Short mmCIF file of C-alpha atoms in Angstrom, two decimals:
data_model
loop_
_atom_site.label_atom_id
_atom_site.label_comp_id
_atom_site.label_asym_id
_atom_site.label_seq_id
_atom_site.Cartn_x
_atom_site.Cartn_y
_atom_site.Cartn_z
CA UNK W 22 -14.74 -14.54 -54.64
CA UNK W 23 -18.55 -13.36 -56.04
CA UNK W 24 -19.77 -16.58 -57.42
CA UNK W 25 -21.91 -15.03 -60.64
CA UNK W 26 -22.82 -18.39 -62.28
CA UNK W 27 -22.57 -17.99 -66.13
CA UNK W 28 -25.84 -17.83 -67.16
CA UNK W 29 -25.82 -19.19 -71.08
CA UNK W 30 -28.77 -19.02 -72.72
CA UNK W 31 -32.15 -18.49 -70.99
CA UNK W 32 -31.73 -21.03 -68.15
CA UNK W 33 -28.75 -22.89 -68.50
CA UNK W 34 -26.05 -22.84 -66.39
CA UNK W 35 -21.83 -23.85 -66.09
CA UNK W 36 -21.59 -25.92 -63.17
CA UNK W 37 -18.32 -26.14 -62.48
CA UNK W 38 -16.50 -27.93 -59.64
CA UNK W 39 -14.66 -30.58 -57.95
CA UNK W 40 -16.40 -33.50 -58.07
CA UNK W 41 -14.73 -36.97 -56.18
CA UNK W 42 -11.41 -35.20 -56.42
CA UNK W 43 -11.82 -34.15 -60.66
CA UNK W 44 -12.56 -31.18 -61.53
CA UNK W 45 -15.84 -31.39 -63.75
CA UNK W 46 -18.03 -28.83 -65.82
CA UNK W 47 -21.40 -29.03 -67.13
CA UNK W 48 -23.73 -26.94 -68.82
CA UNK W 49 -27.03 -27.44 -67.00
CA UNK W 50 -30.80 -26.51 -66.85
CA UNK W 51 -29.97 -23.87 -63.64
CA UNK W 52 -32.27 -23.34 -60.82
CA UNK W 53 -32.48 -26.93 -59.26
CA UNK W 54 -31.42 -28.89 -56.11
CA UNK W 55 -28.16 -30.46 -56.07
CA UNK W 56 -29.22 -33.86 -56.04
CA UNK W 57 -30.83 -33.15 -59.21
CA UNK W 58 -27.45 -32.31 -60.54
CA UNK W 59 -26.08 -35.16 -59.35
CA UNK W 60 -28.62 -37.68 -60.29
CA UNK W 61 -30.00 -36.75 -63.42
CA UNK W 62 -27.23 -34.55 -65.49
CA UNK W 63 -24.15 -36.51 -63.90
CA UNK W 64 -26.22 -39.67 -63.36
CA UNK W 65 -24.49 -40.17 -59.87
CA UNK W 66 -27.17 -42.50 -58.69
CA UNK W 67 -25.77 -43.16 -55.52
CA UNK W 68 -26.49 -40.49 -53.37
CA UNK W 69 -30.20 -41.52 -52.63
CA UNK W 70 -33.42 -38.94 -52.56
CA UNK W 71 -35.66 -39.99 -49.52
CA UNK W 72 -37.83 -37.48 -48.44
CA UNK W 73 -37.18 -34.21 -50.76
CA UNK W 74 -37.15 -32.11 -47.50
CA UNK W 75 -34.51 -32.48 -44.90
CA UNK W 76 -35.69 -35.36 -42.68
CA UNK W 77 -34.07 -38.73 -43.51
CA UNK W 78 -30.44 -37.25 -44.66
CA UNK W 79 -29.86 -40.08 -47.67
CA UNK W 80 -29.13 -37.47 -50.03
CA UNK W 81 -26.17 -36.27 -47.69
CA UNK W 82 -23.16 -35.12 -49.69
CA UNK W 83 -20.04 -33.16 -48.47
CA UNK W 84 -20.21 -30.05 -49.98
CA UNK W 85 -15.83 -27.92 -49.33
CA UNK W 86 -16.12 -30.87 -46.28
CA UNK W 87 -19.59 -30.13 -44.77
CA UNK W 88 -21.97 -32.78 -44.47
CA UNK W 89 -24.72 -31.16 -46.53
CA UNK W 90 -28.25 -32.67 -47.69
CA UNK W 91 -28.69 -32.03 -51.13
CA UNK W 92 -32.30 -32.00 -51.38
CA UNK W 93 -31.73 -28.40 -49.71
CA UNK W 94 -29.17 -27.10 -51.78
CA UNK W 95 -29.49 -25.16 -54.73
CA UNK W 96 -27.35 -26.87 -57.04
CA UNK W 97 -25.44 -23.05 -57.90
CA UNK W 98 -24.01 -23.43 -54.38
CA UNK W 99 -21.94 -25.71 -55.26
CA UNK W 100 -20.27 -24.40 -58.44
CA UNK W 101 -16.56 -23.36 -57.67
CA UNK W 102 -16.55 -25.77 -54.75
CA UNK W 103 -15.93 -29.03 -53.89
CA UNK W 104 -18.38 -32.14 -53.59
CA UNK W 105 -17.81 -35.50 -52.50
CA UNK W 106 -20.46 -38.34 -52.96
CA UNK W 107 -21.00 -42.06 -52.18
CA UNK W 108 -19.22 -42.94 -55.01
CA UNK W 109 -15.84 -41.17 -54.09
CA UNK W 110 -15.79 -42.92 -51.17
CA UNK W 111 -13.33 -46.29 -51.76
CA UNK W 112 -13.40 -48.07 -54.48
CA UNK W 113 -14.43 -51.80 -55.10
CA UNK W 114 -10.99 -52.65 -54.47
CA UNK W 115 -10.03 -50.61 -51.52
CA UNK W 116 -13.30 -50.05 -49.53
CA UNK W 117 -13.27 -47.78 -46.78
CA UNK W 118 -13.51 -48.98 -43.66
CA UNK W 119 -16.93 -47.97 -42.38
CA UNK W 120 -17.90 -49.44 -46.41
CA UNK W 121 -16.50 -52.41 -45.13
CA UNK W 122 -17.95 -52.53 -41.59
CA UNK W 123 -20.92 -52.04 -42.90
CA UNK W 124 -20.78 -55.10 -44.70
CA UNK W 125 -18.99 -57.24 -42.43
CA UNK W 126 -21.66 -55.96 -39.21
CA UNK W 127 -24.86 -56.29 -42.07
CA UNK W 128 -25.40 -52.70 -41.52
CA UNK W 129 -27.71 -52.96 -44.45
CA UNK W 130 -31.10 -53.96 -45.55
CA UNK W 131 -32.97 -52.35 -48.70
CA UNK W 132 -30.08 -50.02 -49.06
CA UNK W 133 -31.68 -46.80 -49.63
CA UNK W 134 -30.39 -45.20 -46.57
CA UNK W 135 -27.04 -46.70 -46.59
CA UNK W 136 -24.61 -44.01 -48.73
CA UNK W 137 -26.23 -41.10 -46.08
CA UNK W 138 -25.72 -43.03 -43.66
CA UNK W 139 -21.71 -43.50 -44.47
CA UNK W 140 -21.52 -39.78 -45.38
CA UNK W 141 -22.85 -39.01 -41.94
CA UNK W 142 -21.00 -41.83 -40.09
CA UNK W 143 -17.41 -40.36 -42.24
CA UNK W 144 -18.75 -36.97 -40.63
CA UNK W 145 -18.98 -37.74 -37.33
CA UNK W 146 -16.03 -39.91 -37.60
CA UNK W 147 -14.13 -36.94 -38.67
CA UNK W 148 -14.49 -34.44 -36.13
CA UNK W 149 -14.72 -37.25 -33.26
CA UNK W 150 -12.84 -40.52 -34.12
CA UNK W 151 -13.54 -42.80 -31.12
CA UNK W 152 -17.24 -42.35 -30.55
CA UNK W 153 -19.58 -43.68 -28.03
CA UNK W 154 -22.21 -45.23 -29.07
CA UNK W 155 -23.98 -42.31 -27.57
CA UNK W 156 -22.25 -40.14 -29.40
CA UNK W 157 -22.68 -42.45 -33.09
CA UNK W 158 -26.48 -42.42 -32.28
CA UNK W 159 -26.32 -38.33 -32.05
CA UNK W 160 -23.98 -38.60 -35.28
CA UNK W 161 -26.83 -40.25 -37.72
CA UNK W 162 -29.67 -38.77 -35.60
CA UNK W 163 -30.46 -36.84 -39.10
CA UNK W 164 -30.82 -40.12 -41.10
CA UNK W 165 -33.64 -42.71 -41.24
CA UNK W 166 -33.91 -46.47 -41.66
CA UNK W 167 -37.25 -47.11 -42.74
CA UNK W 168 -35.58 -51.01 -42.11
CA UNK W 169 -34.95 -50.01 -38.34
CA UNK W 170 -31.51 -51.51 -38.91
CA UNK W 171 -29.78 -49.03 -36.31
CA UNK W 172 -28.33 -51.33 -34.27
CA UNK W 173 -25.73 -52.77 -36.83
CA UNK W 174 -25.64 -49.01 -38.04
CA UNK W 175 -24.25 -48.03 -34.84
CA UNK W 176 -22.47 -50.78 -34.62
CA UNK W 177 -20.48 -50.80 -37.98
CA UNK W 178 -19.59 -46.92 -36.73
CA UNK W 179 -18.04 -48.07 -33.92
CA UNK W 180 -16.04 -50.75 -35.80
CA UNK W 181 -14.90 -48.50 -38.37
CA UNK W 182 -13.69 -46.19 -35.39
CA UNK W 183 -11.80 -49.33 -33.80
CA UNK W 184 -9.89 -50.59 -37.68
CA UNK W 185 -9.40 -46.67 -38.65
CA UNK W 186 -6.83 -46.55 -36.05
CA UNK Q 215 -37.17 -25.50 -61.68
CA UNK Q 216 -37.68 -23.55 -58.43
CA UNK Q 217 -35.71 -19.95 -59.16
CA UNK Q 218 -34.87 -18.42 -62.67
CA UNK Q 219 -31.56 -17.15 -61.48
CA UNK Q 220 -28.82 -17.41 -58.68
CA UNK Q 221 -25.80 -15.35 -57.41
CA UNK Q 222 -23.93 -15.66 -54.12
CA UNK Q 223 -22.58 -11.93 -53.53
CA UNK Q 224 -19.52 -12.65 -51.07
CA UNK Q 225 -20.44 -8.60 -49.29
CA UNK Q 226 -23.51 -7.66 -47.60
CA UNK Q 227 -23.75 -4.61 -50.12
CA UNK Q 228 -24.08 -6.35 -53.51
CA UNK Q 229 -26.64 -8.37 -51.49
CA UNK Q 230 -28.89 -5.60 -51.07
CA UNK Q 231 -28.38 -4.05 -54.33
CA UNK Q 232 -29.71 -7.41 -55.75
CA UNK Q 233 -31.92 -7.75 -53.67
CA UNK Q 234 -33.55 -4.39 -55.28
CA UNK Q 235 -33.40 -5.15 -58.55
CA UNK Q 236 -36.17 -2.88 -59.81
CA UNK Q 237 -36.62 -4.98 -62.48
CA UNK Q 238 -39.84 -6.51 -61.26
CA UNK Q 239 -38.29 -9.61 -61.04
CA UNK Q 240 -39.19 -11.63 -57.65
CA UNK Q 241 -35.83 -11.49 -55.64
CA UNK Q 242 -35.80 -13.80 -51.79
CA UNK Q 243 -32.46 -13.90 -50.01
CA UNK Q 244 -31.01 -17.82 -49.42
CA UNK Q 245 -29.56 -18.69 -46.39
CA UNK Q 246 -29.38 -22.38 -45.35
CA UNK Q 247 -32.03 -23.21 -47.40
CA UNK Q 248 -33.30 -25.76 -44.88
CA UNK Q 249 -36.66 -24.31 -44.89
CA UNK Q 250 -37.18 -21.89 -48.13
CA UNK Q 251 -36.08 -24.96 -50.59
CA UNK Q 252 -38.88 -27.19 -49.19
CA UNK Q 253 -41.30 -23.84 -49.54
CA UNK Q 254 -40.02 -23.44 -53.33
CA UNK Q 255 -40.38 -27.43 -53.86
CA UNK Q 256 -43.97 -27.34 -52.53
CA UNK Q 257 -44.61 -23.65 -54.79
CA UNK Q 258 -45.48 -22.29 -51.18
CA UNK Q 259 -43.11 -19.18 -52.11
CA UNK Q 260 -41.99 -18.40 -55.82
CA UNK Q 261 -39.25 -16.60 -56.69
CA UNK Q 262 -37.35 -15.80 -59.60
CA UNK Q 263 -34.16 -15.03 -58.38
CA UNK Q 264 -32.12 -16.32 -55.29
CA UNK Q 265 -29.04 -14.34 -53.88
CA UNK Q 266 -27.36 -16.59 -51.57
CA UNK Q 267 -25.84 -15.22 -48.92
CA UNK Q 268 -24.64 -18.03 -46.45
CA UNK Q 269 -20.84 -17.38 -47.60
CA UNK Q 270 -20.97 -13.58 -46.68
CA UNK Q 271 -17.78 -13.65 -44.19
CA UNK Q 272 -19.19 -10.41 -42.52
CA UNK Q 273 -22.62 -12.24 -41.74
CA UNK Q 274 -20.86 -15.81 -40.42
CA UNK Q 275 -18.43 -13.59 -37.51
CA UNK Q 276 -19.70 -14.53 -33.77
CA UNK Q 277 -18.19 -11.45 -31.67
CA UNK Q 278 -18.16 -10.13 -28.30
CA UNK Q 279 -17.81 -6.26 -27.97
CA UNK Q 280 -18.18 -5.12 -24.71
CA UNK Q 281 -20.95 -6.77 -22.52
CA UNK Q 282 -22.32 -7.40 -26.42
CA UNK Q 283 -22.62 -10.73 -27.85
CA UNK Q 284 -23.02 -10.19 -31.72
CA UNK Q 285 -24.14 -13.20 -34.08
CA UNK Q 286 -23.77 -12.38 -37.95
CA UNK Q 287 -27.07 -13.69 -39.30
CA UNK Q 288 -25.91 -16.33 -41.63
CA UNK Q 289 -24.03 -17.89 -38.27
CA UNK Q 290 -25.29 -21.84 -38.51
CA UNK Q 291 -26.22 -23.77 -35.57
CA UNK Q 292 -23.42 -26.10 -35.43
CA UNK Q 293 -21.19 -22.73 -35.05
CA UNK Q 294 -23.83 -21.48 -32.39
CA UNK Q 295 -22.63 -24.77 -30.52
CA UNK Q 296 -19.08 -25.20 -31.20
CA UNK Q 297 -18.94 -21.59 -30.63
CA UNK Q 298 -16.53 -20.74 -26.96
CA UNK Q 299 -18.30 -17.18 -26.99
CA UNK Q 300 -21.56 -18.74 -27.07
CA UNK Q 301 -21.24 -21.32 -24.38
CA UNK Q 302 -19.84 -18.25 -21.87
CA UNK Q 303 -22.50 -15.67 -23.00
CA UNK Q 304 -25.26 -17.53 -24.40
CA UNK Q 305 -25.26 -20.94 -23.65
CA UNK Q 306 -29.01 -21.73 -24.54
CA UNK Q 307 -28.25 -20.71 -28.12
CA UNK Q 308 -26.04 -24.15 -27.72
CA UNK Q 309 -28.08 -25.67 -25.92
CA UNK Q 310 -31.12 -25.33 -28.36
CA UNK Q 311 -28.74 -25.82 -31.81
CA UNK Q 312 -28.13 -29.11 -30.18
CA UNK Q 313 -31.69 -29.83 -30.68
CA UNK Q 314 -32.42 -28.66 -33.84
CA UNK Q 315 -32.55 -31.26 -36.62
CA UNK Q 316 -29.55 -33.25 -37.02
CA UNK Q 317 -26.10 -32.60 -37.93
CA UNK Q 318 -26.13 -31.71 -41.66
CA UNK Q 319 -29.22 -29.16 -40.44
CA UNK Q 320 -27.29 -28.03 -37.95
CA UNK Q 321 -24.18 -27.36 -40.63
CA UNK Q 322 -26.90 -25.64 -43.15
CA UNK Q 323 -29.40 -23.85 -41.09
CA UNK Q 324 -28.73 -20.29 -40.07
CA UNK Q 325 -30.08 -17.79 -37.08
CA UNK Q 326 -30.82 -15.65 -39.48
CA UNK Q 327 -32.96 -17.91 -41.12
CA UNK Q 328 -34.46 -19.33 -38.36
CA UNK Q 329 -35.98 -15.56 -37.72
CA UNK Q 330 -36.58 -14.62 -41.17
CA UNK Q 331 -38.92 -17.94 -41.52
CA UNK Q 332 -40.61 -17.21 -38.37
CA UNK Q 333 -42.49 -19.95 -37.74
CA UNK Q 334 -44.19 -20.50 -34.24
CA UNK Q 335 -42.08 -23.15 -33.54
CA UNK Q 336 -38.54 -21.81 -34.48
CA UNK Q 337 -36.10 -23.01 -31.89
CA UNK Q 338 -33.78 -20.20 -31.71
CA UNK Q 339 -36.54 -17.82 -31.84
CA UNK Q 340 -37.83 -18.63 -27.61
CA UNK Q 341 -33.95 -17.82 -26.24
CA UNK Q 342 -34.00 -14.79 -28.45
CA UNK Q 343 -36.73 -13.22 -26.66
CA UNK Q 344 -35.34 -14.36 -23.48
CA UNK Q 345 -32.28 -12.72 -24.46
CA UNK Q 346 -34.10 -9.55 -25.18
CA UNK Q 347 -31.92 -9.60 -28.64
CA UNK Q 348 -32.05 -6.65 -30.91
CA UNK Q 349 -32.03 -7.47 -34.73
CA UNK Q 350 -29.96 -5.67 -37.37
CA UNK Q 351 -31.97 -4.67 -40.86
CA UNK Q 352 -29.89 -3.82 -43.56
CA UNK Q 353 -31.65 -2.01 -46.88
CA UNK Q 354 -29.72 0.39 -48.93
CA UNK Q 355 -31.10 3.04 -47.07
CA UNK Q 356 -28.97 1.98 -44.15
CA UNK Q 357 -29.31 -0.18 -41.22
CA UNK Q 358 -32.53 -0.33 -38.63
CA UNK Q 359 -32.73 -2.04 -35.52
CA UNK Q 360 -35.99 -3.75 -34.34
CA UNK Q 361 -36.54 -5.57 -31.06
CA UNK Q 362 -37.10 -9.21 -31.19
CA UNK Q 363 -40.42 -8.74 -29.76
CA UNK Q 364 -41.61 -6.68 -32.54
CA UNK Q 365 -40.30 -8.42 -34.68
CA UNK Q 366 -42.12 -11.43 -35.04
CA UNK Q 367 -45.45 -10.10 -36.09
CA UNK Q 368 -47.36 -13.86 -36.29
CA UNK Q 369 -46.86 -17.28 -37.91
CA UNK Q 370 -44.21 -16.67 -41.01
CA UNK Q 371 -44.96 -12.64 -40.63
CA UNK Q 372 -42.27 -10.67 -39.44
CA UNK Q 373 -40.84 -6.73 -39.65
CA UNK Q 374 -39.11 -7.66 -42.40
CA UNK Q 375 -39.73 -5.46 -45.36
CA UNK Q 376 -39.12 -6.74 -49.29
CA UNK Q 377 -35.34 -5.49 -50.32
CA UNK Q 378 -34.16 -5.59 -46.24
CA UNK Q 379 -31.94 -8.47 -45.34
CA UNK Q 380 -30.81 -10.02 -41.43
CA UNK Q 381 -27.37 -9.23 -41.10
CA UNK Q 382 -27.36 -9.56 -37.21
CA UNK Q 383 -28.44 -10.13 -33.57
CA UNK Q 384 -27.22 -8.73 -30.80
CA UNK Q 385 -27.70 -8.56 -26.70
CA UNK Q 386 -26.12 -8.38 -23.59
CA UNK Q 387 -24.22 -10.92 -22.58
CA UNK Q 388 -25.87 -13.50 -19.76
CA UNK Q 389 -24.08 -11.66 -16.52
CA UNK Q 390 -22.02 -13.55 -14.15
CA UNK Q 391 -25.14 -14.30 -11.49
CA UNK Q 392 -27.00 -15.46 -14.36
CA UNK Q 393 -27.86 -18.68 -15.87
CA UNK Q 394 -29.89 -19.99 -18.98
CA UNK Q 395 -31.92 -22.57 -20.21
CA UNK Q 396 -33.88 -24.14 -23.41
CA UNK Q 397 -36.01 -27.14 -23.33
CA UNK Q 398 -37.91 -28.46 -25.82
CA UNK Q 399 -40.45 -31.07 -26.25
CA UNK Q 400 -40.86 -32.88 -29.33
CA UNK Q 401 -42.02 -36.18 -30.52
CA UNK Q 402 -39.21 -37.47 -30.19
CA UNK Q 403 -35.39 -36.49 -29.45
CA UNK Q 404 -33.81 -34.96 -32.97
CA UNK Q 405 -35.43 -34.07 -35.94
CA UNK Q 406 -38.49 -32.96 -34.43
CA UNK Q 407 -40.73 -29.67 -34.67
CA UNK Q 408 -41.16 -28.50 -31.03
CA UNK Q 409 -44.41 -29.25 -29.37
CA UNK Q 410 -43.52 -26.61 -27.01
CA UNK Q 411 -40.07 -24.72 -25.94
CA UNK Q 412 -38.95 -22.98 -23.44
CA UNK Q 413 -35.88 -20.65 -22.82
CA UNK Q 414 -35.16 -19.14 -19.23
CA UNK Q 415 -32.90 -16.44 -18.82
CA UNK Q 416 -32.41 -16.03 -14.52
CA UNK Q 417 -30.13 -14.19 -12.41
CA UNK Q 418 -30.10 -14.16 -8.74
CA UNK Q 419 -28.25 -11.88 -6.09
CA UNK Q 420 -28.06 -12.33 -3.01
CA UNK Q 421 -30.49 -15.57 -2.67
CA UNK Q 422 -33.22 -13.85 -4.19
CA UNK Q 423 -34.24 -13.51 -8.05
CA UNK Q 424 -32.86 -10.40 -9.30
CA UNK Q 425 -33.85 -10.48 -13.04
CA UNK Q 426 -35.94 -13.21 -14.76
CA UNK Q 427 -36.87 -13.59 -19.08
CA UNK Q 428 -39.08 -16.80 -19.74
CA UNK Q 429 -40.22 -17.51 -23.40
CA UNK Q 430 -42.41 -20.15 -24.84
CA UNK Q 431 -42.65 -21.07 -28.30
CA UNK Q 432 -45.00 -23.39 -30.38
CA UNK Q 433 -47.71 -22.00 -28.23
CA UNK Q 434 -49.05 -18.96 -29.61
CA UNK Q 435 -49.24 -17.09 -33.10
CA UNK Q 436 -45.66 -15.85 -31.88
CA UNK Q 437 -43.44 -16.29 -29.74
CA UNK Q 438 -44.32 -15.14 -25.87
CA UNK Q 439 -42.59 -13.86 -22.49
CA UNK Q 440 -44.71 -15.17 -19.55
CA UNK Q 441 -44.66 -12.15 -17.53
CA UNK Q 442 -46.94 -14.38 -14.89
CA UNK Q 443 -43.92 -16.87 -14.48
CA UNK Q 444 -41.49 -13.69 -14.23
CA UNK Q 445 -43.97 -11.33 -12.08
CA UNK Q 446 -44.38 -14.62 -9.49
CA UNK Q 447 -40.53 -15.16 -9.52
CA UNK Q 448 -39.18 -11.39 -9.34
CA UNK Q 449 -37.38 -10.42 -6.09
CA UNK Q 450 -38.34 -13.71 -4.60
CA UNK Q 451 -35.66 -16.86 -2.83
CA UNK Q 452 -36.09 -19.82 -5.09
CA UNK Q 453 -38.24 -22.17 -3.04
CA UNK Q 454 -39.33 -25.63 -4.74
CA UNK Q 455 -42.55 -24.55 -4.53
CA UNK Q 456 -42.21 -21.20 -5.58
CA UNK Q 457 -40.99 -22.33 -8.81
CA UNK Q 458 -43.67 -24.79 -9.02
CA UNK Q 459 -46.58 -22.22 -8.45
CA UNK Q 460 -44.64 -20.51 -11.04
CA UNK Q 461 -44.41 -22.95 -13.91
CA UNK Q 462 -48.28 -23.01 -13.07
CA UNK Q 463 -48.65 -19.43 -13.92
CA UNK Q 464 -47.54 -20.22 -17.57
CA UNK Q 465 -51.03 -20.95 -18.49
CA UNK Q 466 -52.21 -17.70 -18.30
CA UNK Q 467 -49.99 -16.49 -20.90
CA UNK Q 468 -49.94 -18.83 -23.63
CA UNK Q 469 -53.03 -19.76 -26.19
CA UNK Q 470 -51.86 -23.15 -28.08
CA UNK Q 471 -53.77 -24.36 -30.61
CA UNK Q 472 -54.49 -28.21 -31.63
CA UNK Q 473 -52.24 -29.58 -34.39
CA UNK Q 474 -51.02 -32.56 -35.70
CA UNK Q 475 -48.08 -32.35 -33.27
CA UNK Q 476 -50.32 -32.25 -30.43
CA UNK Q 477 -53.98 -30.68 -29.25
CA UNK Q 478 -53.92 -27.44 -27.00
CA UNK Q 479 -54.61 -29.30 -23.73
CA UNK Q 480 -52.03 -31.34 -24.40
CA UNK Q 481 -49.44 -28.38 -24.69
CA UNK Q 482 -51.13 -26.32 -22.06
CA UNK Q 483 -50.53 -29.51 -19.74
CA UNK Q 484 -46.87 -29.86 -21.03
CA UNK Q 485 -45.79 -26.80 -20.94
CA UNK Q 486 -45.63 -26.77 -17.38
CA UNK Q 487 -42.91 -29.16 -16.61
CA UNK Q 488 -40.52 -28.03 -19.57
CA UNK Q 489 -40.99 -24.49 -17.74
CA UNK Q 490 -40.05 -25.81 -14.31
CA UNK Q 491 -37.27 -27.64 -16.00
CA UNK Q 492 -35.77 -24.68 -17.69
CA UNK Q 493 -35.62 -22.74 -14.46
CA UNK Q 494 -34.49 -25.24 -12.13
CA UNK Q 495 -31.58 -25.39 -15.09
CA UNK Q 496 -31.16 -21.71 -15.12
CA UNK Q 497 -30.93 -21.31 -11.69
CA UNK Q 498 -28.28 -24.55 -11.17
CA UNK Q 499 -26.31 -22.74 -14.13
CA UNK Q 500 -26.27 -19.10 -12.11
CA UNK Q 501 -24.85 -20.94 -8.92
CA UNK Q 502 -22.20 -22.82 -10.93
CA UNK Q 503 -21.53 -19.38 -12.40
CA UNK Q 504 -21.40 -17.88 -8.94
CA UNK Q 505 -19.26 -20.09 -7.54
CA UNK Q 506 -16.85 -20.40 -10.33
#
């Protein structure tokens, strides 16, 4: 299917999509970056911006399944599709497990890095779900701690691996 | 905002026909994004409208016809290294996705973008040479093919004319007594612009090298073969020190400049070793082909 986004007016846009499992649609300013979308029309402040350019991977999304940054996606892309962010992962109640690893192992510091850093480790957890730690490192190899916190990073990966089973 | 307008055309067709709107309106094919959408953020390239064709199934297929490996442009690395075609025909093309940015680039960015953005250190662009691939150029006026040595014409210059899109790459297939190799230095292991990077493309018959491509990237305007290293090797038996006195020869064919990734001595003295290294992995990769 042609995705011709409905252009209303001079430069807005319908957005419209699966967002967290509902199906959402907004009128929008067009010709932005996802993140913008998400952020400052849908006010989805958990996926993080870091670097604006493809380098530290905290504004990772899945976009139909694919981990996808973003900062690099022109927010059209994802109209007629489906996006998952931080905040459809768990839920206070019912955490995920790598959520929950992550706390339990301290896999956090300041925080800013943290929801890429589950979208990546629910990627690679995906398509491999008994990592090495080898393998975890290659896995988040797109994201940045500016807190160096990798260790319990990996770590929490691997324990998610071990309680998803 | 960074475009006016956006459409993702799902045929290679209505592509083009955007893409000549005659309108006046500035029109820049999308692929992966993971270079043009820093260049719009940073107003290094404006454009008014973007036609986004990285869900084009004709430009995603990876098929073999013949002795004819054929990569649809919009192809992203992570398929370039899950791809079973690829790791038979092609295997630096995996081998280099690997080390290309991290995962989510490697689900986003494209082959076709990689050439299209032609920048002196595009990772794809060294094996592509080596490869001797042949590029597909759509327009309305039909297709064109250009070689991938004339195609890159210099940093971010390429044969690529306004209204023409990438909608493939093709070469022959790495025979049987062949093997090949990319290796890459940069600052560190992922997420890192190569310093310099090498692809090797070697086959050998009879203990003696029977065909030989070496290209270096990041160490030039453009990409460049090393016809020293290949001259030195042709015809010879792979000797340690042959294929040291080789790797040697590389300086004579490659002009780096200093940047902030590293100063030209630096990457004339560097280059060296990751040419010795891709061989010696070429080579090991045509006798496990052999014997197999």
């Amino acid at each position: 299917m042609a995705k011709t986004t409905e252009t209303i007016g001079e430069h807005h846009v319908r957005i419209e999509l699966k967002l967290n499992g509902k199906p959402v649609s907004h009128v929008v300013n067009g010709g932005r970056r996802l993140i913008d979308f998400l952020r400052d029309d849908l006010h989805l402040y958990g996926t993080k911006e870091g670097c604006g350019e493809g380098e530290c991977g905290s504004c990772t999304v899945f976009l139909n399944g694919t981990a996808t940054l973003a900062c690099l996606t022109p927010m059209e892309r994802a109209s007629g599709g489906e996006v998952q962010t931080i905040e459809g992962i768990g839920t206070a109640e019912n955490l995920d497990p790598l959520q929950w690893a992550m706390m339990e192992e301290a896999g956090v510091q300041c925080g800013i890095c943290t929801p890429g850093m589950i979208m990546a480790g629910l990627d690679l957890l995906k398509h491999n779900p008994h990592p090495t730690r080898d393998e975890i490192i290659q896995g988040i190899a797109g994201n940045l701690c500016r807190c160096t916190g990798y260790q319990k990073i990996i770590t929490a990966i691997q324990r998610a691996a071990e309680t998803r089973t | 905002m960074l475009y006016q307008s956006y459409c993702a055309p799902d045929t290679i067709e209505e592509a083009l026909t955007h893409l000549n709107r005659t309108d006046g309106a500035r029109v820049r094919p999308i692929a992966g994004g993971t270079d043009l959408m820093v260049q719009l953020r940073e107003r290094l390239v404006q454009t008014d409208m973007l036609v986004d064709v990285s869900s084009i199934p004709d430009l995603k297929r990876i098929w073999l016809d013949g002795h004819r490996l054929h990569l649809g442009a919009a192809a992203t690395y992570t398929q370039l290294i899950e791809s079973e075609l690829v790791h038979q025909h092609a295997y630096l093309l995996a081998e280099a996705g690997r080390l290309i940015g991290g995962k989510q680039i490697q689900h986003m960015g494209t082959i076709g973008g990689n050439l299209a953005n032609a920048s002196p250190a595009g990772d794809t662009l060294p094996c592509l040479y080596a490869l001797d691939a042949d590029i597909t150029i759509a327009s309305l006026e039909g297709d064109r093919h250009v070689a991938m040595s004339e195609f890159m014409r210099g940093p971010r210059k390429t044969a690529l004319r306004p209204h023409e899109l990438i909608t493939q790459i093709s070469f022959d297939v790495v025979p049987e007594h062949a093997g090949s190799a990319f290796t890459k230095m940069g600052l560190r292991h992922s997420q890192a612009i190569s310093v310099v990077d090498v692809a090797a493309v070697v086959g050998v018959l009879d203990g003696r090298i029977a065909s030989v491509r070496v290209a270096l990237g990041s160490v030039a305007p453009t990409i460049v073969r090393s016809p020293s290293v290949e001259q030195m090797l042709l015809r010879q038996a792979p000797s340690d020190d042959l294929l040291d006195r080789a790797a040697e020869a590389t300086r004579h064919d490659i002009e780096p400049i200093t940047d902030i990734r590293g100063s030209a001595a630096y990457r004339l003295y560097v280059a060296k070793p990751f040419v010795r290294q891709a061989l010696d992995r070429a080579l090991e990769r045509a006798s496990v082909s052999r014997a197999s």
